[in-house]
Coordinates of C-alpha atoms in Angstrom, one line a residue:
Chain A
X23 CA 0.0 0.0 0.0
X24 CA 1.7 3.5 -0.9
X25 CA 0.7 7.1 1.2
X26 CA -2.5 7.8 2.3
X27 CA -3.7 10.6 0.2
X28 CA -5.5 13.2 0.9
X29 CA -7.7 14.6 -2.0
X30 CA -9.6 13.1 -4.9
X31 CA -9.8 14.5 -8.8
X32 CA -12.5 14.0 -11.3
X33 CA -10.4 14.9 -14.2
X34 CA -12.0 13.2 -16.9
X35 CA -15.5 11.8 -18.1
X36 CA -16.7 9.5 -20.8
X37 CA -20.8 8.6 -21.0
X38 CA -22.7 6.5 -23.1
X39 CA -26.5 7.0 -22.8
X40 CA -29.7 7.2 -24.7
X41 CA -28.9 10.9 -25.3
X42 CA -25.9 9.6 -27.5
X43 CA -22.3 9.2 -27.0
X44 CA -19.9 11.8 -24.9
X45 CA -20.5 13.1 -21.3
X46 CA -20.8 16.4 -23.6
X47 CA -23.6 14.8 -25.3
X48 CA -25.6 13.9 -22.2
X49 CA -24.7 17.7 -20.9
X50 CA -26.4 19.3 -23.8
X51 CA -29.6 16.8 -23.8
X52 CA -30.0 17.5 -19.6
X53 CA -29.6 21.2 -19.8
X54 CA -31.8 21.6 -23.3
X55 CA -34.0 19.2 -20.9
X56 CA -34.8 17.0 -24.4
X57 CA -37.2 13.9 -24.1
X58 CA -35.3 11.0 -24.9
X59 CA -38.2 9.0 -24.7
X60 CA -40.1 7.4 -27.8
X61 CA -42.6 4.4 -28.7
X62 CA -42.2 0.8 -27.9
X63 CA -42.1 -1.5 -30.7
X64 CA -45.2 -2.2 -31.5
X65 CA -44.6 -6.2 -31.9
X66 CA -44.0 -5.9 -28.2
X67 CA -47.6 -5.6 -28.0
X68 CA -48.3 -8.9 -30.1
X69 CA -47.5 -11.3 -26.9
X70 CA -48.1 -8.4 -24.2
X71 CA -50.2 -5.7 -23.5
X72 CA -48.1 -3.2 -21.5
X73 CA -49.4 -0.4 -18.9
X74 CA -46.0 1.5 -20.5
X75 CA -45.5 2.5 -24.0
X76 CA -42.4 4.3 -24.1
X77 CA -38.9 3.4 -24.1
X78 CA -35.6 5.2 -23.7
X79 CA -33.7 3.0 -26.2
X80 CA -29.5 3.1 -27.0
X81 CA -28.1 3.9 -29.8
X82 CA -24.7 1.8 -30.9
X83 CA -22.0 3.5 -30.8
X84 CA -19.6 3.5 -33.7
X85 CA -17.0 0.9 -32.0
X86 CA -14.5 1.5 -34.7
X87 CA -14.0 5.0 -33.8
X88 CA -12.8 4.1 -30.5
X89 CA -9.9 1.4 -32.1
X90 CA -12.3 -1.8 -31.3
X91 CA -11.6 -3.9 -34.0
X92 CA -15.0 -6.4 -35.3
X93 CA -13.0 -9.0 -33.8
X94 CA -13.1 -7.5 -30.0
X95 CA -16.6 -6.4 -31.0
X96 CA -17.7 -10.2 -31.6
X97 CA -16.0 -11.0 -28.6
X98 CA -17.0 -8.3 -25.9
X99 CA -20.6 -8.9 -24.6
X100 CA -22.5 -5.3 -25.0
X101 CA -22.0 -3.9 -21.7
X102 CA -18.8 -4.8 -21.9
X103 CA -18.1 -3.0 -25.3
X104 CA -20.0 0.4 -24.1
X105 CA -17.4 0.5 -20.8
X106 CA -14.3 0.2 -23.3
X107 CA -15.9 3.1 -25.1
X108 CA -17.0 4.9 -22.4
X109 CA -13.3 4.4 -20.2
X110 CA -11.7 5.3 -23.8
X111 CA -14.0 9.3 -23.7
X112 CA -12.7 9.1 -19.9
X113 CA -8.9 8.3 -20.3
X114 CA -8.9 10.9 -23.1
X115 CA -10.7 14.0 -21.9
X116 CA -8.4 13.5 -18.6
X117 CA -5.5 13.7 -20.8
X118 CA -4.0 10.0 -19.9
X119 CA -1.2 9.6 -23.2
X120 CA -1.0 5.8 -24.1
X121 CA 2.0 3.2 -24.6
X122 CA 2.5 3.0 -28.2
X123 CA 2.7 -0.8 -28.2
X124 CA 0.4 -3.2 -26.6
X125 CA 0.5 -5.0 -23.0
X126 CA 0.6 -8.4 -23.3
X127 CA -3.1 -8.7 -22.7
X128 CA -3.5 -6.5 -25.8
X129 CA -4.2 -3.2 -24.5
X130 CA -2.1 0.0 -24.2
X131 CA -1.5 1.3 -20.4
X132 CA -1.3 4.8 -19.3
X133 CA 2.3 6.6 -19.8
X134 CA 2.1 8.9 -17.0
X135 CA 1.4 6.3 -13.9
X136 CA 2.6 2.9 -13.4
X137 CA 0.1 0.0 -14.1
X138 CA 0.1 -1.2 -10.6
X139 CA -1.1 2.0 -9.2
X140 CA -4.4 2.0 -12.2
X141 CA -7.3 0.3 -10.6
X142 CA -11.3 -0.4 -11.9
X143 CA -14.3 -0.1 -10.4
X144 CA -17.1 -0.8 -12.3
X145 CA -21.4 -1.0 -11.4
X146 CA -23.6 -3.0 -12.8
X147 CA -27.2 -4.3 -12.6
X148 CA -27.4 -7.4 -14.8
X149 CA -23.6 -7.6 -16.4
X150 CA -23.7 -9.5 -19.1
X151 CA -27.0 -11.6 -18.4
X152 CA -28.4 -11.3 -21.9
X153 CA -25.5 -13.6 -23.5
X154 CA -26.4 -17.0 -22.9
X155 CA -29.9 -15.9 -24.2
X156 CA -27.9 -15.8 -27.6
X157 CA -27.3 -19.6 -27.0
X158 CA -30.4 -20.3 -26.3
X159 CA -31.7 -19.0 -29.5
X160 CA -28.7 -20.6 -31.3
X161 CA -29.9 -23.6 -29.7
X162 CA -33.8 -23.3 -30.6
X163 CA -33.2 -22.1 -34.2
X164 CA -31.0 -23.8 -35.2
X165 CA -32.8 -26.4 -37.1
X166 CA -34.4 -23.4 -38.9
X167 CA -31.8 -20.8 -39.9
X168 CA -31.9 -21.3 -43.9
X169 CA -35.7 -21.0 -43.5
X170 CA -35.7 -18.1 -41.5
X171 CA -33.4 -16.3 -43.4
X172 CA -35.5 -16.9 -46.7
X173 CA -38.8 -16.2 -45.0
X174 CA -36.9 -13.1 -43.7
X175 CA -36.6 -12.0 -47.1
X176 CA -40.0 -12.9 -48.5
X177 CA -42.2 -11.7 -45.5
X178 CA -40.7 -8.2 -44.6
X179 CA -44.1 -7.4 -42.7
X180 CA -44.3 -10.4 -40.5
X181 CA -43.2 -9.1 -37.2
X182 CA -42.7 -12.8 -35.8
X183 CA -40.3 -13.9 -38.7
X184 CA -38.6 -10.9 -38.5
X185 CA -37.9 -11.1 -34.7
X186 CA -36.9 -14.9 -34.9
X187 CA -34.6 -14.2 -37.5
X188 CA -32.9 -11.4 -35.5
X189 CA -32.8 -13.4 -32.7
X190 CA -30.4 -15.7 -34.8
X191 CA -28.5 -12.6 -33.9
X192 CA -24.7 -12.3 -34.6
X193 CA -24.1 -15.4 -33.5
X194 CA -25.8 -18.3 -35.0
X195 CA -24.1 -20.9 -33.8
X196 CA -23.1 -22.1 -29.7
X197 CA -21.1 -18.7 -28.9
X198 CA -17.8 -19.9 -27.3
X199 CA -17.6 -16.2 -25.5
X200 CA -20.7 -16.7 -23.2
X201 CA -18.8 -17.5 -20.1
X202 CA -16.7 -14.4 -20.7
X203 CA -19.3 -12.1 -21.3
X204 CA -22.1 -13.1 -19.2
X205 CA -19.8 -12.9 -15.7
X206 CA -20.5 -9.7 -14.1
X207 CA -16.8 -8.9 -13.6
X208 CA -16.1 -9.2 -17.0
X209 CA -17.1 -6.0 -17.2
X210 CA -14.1 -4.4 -14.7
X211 CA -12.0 -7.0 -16.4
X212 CA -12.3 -6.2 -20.3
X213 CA -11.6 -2.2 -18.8
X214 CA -8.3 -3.2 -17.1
X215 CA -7.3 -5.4 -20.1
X216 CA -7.8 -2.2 -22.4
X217 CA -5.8 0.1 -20.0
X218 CA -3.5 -2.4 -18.3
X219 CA -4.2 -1.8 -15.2
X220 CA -3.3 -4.0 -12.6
X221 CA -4.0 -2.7 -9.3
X222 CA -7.1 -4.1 -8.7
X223 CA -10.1 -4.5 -11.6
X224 CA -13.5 -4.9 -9.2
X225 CA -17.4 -4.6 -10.1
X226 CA -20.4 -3.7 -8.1
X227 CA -23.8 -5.2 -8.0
X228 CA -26.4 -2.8 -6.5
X229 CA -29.0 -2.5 -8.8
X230 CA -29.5 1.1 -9.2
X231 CA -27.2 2.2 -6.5
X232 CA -24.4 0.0 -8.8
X233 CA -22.8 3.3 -10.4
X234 CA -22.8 5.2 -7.3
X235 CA -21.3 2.5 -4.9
X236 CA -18.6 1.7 -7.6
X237 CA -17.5 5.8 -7.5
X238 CA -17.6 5.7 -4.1
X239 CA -15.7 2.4 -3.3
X240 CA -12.7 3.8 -5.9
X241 CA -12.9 6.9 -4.0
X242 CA -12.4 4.9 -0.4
X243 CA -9.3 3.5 -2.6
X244 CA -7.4 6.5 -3.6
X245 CA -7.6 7.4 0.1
X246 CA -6.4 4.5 1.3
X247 CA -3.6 4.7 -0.9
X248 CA -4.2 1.1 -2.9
X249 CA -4.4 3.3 -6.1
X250 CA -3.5 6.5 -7.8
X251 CA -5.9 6.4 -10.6
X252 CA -8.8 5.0 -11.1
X253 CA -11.5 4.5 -13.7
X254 CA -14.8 4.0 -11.7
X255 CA -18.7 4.5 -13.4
X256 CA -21.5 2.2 -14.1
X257 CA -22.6 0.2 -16.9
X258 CA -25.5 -1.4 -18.1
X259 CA -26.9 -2.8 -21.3
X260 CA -30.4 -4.8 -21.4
X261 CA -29.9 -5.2 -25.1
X262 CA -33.9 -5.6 -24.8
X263 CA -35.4 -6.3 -28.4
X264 CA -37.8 -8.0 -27.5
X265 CA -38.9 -6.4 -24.1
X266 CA -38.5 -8.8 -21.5
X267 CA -36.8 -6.8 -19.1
X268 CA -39.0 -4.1 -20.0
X269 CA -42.1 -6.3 -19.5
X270 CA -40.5 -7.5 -16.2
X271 CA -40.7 -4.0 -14.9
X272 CA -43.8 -3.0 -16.5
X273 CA -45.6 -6.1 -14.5
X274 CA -44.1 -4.5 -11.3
X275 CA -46.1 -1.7 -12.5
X276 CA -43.2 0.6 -11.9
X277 CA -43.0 2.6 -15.0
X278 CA -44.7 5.9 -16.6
X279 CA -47.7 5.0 -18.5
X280 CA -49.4 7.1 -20.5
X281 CA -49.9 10.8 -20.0
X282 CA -50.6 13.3 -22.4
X283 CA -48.8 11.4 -25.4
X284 CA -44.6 10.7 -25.7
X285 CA -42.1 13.0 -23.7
X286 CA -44.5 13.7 -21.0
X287 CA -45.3 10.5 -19.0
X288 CA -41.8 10.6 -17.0
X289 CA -42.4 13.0 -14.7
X290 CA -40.5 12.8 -11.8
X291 CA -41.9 14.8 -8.2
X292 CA -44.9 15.7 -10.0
X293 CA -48.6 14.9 -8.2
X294 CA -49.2 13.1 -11.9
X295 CA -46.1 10.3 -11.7
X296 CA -46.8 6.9 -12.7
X297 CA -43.6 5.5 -13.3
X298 CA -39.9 5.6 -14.1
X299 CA -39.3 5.9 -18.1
X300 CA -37.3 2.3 -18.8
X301 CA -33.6 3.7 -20.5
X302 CA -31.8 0.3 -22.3
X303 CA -28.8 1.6 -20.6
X304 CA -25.6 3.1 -20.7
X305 CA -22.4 4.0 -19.3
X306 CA -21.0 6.4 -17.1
X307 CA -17.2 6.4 -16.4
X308 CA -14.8 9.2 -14.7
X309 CA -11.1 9.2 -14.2
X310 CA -10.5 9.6 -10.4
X311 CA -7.4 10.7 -9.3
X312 CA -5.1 11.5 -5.8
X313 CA -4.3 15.1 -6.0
X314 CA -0.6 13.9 -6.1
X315 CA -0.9 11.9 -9.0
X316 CA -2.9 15.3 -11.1
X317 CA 0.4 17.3 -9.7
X318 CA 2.9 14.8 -10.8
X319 CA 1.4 14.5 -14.3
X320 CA 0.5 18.5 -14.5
X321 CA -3.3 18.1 -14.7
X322 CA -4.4 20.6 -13.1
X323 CA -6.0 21.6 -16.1
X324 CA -8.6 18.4 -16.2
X325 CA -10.1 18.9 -12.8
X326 CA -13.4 19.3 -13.0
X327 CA -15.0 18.8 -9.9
X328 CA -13.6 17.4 -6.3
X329 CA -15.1 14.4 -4.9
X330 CA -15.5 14.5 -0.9
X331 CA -17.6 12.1 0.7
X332 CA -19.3 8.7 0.2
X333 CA -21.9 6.6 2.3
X334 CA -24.0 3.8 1.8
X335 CA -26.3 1.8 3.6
X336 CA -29.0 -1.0 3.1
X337 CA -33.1 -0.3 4.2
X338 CA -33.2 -4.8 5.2
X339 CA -36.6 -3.7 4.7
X340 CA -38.0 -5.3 1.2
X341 CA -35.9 -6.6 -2.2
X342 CA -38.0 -4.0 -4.4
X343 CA -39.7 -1.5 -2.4
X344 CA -38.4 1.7 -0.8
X345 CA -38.3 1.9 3.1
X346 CA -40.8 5.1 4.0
X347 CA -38.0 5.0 7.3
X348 CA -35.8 7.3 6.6
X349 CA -33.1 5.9 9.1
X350 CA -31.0 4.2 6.4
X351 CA -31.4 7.4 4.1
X352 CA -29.7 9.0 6.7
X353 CA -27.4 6.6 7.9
X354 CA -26.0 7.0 4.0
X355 CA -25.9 10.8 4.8
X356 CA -24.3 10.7 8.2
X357 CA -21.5 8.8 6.5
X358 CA -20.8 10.6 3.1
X359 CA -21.3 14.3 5.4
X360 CA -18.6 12.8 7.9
X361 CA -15.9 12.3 4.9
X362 CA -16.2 15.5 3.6
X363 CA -16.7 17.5 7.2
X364 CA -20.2 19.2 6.4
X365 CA -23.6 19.8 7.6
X366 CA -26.4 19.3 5.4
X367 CA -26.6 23.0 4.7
X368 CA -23.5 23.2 2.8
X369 CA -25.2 21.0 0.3
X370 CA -26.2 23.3 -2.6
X371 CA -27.8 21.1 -5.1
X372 CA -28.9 17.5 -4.8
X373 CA -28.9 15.3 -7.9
X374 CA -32.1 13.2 -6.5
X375 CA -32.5 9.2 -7.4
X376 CA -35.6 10.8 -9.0
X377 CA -36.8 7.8 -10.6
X378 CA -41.0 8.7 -10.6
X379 CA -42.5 5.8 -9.1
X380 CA -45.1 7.5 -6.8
X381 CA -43.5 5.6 -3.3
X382 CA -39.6 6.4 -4.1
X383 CA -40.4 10.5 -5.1
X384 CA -42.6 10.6 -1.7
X385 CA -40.1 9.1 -0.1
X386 CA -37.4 10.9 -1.3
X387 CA -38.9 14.2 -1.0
X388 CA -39.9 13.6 2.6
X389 CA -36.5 12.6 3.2
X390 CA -35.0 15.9 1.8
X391 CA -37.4 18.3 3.1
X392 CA -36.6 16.7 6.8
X393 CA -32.9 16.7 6.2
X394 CA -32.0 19.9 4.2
X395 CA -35.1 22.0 4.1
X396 CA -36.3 24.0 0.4
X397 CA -32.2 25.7 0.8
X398 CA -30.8 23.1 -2.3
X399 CA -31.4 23.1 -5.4
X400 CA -33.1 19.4 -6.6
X401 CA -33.9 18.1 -10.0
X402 CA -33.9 14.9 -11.4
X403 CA -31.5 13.5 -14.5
X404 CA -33.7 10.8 -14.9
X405 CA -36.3 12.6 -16.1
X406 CA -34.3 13.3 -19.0
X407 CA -32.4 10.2 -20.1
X408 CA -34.8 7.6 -18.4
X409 CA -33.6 4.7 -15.8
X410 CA -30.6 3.3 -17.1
X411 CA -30.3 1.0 -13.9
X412 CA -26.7 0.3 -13.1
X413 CA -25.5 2.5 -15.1
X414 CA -27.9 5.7 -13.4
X415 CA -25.7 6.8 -11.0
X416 CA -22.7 7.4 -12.8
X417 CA -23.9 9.0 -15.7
X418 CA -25.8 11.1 -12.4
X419 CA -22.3 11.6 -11.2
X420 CA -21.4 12.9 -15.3
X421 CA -24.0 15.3 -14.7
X422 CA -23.3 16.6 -11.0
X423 CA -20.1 17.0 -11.5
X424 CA -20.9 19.1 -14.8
X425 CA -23.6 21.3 -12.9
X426 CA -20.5 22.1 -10.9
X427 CA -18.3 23.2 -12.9
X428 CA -20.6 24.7 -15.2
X429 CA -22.8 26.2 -12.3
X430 CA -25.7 25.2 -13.6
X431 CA -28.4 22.6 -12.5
X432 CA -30.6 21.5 -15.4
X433 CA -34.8 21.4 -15.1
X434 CA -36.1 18.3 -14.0
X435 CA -38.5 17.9 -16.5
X436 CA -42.0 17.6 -16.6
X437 CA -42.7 18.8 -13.1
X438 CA -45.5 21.4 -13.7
X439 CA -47.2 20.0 -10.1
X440 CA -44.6 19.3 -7.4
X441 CA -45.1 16.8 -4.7
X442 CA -43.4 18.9 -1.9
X443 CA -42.7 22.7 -1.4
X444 CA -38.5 22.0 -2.2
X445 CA -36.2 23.8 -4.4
X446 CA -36.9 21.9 -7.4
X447 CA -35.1 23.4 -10.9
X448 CA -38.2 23.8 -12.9
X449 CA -36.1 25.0 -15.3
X450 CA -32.3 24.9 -16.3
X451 CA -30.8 27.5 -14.0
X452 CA -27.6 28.9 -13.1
X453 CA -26.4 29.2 -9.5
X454 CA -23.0 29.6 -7.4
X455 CA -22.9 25.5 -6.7
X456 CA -20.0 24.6 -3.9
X457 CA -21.4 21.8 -2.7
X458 CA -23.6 18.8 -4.6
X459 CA -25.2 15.5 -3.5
X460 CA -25.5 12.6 -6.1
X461 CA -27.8 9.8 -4.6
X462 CA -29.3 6.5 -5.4
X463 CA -31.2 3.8 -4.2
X464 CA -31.4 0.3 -5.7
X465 CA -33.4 -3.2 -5.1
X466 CA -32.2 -5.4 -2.6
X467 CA -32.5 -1.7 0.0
X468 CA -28.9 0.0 -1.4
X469 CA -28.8 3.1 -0.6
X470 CA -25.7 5.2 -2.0
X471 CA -24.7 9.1 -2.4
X472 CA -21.5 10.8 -2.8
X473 CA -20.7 14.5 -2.4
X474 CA -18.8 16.4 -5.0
X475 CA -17.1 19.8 -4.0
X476 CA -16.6 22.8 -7.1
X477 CA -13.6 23.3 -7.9
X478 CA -12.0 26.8 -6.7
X479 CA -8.4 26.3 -8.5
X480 CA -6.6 25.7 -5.1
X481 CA -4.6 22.5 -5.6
X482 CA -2.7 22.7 -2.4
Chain B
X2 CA -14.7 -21.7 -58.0
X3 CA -12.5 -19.4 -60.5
X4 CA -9.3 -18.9 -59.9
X5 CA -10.8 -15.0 -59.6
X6 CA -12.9 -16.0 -56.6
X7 CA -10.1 -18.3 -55.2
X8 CA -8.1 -15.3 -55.1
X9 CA -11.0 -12.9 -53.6
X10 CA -11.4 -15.8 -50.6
X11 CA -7.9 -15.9 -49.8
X12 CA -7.6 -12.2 -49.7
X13 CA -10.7 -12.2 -47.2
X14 CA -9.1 -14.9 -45.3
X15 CA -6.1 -12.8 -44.6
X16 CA -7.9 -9.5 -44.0
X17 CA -8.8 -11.5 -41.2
X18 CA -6.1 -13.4 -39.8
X19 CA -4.7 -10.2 -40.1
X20 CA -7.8 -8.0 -38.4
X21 CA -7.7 -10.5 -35.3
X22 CA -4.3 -11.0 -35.1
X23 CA -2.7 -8.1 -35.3
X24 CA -0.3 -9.3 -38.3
X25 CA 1.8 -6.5 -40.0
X26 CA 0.4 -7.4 -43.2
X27 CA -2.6 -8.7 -44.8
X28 CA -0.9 -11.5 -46.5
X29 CA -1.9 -14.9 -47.8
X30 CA 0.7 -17.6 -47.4
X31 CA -1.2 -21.2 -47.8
X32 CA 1.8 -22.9 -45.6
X33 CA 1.6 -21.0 -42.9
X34 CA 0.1 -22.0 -39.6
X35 CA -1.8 -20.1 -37.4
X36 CA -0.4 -21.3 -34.5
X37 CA 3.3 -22.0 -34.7
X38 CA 4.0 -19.5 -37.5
X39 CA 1.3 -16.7 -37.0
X40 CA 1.9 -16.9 -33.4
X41 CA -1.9 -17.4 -32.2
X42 CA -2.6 -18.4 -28.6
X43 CA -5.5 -20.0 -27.5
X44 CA -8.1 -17.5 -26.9
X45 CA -6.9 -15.8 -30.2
X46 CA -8.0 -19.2 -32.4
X47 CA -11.3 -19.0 -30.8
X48 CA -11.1 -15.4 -31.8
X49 CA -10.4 -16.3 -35.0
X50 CA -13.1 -19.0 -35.3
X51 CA -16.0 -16.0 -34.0
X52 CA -14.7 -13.8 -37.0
X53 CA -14.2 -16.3 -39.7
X54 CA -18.2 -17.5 -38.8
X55 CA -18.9 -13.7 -38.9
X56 CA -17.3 -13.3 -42.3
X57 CA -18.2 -16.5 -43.7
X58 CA -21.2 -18.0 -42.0
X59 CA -19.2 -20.9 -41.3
X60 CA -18.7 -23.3 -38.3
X61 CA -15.5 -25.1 -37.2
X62 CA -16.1 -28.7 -35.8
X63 CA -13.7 -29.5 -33.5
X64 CA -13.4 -33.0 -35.1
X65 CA -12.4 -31.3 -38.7
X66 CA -9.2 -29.6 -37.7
X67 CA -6.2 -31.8 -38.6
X68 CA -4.0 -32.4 -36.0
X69 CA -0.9 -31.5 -38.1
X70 CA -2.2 -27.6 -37.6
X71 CA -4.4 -25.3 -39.2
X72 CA -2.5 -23.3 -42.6
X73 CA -4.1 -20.7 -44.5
X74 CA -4.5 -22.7 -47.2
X75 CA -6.9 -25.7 -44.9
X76 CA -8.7 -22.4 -43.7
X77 CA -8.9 -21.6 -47.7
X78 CA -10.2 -25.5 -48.7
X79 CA -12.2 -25.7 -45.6
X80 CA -14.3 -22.4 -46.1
X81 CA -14.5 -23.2 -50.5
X82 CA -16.2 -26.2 -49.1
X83 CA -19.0 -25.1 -46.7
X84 CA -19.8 -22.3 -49.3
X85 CA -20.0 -24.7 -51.8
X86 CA -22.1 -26.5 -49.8
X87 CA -24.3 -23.2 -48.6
X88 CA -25.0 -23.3 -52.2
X89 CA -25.8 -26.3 -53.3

């Protein structure tokens, strides 16, 4: 273990979300407060009539741009591929230069700090769950893949043909890789094999709290000393074509159904809620870094925000529902507050969990009022991009630490009737932000937030 | 097939040995092996397999590889004869 440090650096960001690729990307979409939201495929509806018709879907990104070759793109499961992408956005807009030839393990480590001082930390919901389902279908069609791909041609209106031939997907045949892409670590692992980094390559599973526990646990790292760098965020990609994660939380009856027509059904802390908008995921990743390590390499430049606390805790109170006890709410608090020596009035802005279920908003805003009053200003990113699950908190923690060194909280959208008398940004609004609060709460009763500090230019 | 598409295959076969690979050129050479010569490790011949099915629509039975080593040129004769066979 090297010195205990004692500062932390966000100098770089990298997002993938339904706004598009680049943490610049999901800036512009949050503070233009653009619905991301649009239709369902309607041959969902065939085999299931759904309480929620809209979707938050991902776009691919264009893999070659980021030097994946087809080869690594056959190989890496989805979620896998949109952390590469997302770490490679990260690595660069910190300014990390790159070995010009490879590790053994392929990839091209960092120049300006040794690989045994790089770690991962990585969040996740489901991993790489959809990959065996590829198998599956390998395994069930394959007795039927000539006719399939000539009825796919002759009937370009049958919705069933068409969705059993893409189910032959891009692999047809017993995928070798399913192991590798399905384990949830993979995802820390494929990151570390990009970057050679060998101090430690971990991943997180806290359903929606994933993102924010994987920040803060590579936060509690670079203090301890076990790291310099690390690249930390959340990840998640249901790959859902044909809905069944969707469905899964539709049944739960836990997202937005219909309102006044497409863009408006999400609305998080309004008296009309119904639901969380479903995202198909996404990825946030940031480069986190001991203020030693940004003086040795001269990056002063690349800080963009400080981060100075993290807590978590667990409700033990139900594996879906919200606890309406606040006590582990603020047993999270207590603890991230404690790190980074505050009171709850230094907290200027709150990124909120925000998700729109009618329980978690009441819940949360009862939680807020009690603990910080109307003084912070509270809106809500998913009511932008969606729920991206795993990946939410991170690309949260994009945002945050964006509002902060932008000074500028974006409108939570779609909240015409709030649910409490708070400080809620009804529409994108600049203010002097020192202090900001980015927290999450997943099933299974994680609670997670972390506290981010504006940067004033004093490096010490 | 023509000597024009022989020559179109091998070229594809190369552009992907040398894609996965990492090879300084995208070179066909029908006596060189993938493993010994080319240098591929394990996980780099399943590599290879994934991409030559993605390219090719073809699959590698375990039981068809000779045990003297994969060359280009078996990779050439083995893929002339599953598209030959797609066809027919």
């Amino acid at each position: 273990m090297g010195k205990y440090a004692d500062r932390v650096f966000v100098t770089g960001l990298g997002a993938v979300s339904a706004a598009g690729v680049g943490a610049d990307v999901l800036w512009d979409a949050c503070v233009e407060s653009r619905s991301l939201a649009t239709d369902v495929p309607s041959r969902w509806e065939r085999y299931y009539n759904s309480t929620s018709r809209v979707w938050a879907p991902l776009v691919e990104p264009d893999y070659r741009s980021f030097g994946i070759r087809r080869s690594e793109e056959l190989l890496l499961s989805r979620p896998a591929l949109l952390g590469v992408v997302s770490t490679e956005m990260a690595s660069n807009s910190a300014g990390l230069a790159r070995a010009t030839s490879a590790t053994p393990g392929g990839g091209y480590a960092f120049t300006d700090v040794a690989p045994e001082r790089v770690g991962v930390f990585v969040g996740t919901g489901l991993g790489g769950a959809r990959s065996p389902f590829d198998n599956y279908a390998a395994h069930l069609l394959a007795g039927m893949k000539d006719t399939l791909k000539a009825l796919r041609d002759e009937r370009p209106d049958d919705l069933l043909v068409q969705e059993l031939a893409d189910a032959l997907g891009a692999h047809p045949r017993v995928n070798p890789m399913v192991i590798c892409q399905t384990m949830p670590n993979a995802l820390a692992a494929n990151i570390a094999l990009r970057i050679g980094a060998q101090a430690v390559a971990e991943t997180f599973c806290a359903a929606c709290a994933s993102g924010t526990v994987a920040i803060g646990k590579a936060y509690r790292a670079l203090l301890a000393g076990e790291v310099d760098i690390a690249l930390a965020g959340g990840i998640e990609h249901l790959s859902d074509r044909a809905g069944g994660v969707f469905m899964g939380f539709d049944r739960l009856q836990t997202l937005a159904s219909p309102f006044t027509g497409v863009g408006t059904e999400n609305r998080p802390f309004d008296a009309d809620r119904s639901g969380f908008l479903f995202s198909e995921g996404g990825a946030g990743m940031a480069v986190l870094e001991t203020g030693a390590s940004v003086k040795r390499r001269g990056a002063e430049k690349q800080i963009i925000a400080e981060l100075v606390g993290f807590g978590q805790s667990n409700d033990a109170f139900s594996i879906a529902a919200i606890s309406p006890q606040h006590n582990a709410f603020t047993q999270m608090l207590r603890a991230a507050l404690v790190d980074a020596a505050l009171t709850p009035d230094s907290i200027d802005y709150i990124n909120t969990h925000g998700t729109g279920t009618v329980l978690n908003d009441a819940t949360e805003a009862s939680f807020i009022e009690n603990t910080f009053g109307d003084k912070p200003l509270l809106n809500s990113t998913k009511s932008i991009l969606g729920h991206s699950i795993g990946a939410a908190g991170a690309l949260e923690f994009v945002v945050t630490a964006l509002s902060l060194k932008h000074q500028t909280v974006h409108a939570s959208r779609n909240l015409s009737k709030p649910i409490a008398k708070l400080n809620f940004a009804l529409e994108t609004t600049e203010a002097p932000l020192r202090y900001a609060l980015s927290q999450n709460f997943g099933f299974g009763g994680h609670n997670a937030a972390l506290v981010l500090k504006h940067y004033d230019g004093a490096l010490g | 097939m023509s000597d024009q598409s022989v020559a179109l295959l091998e070229s594809r076969i190369a552009a992907v040995v040398h894609e996965v690979l990492q090879t300084p050129t995208a070179t066909f050479n029908e006596d060189l092996l993938i493993r010994e010569d080319l240098g591929a490790d394990s996980m780099q011949v399943i590599a290879l397999m994934i991409a030559f099915d993605a390219e090719f629509d073809v699959e590698f039975n375990a039981d068809a590889i000779p045990a003297s080593g994969v060359t280009m040129g078996w990779l050439r004769d083995f893929i002339a004869t599953a598209l030959a066979e797609q066809k027919a």
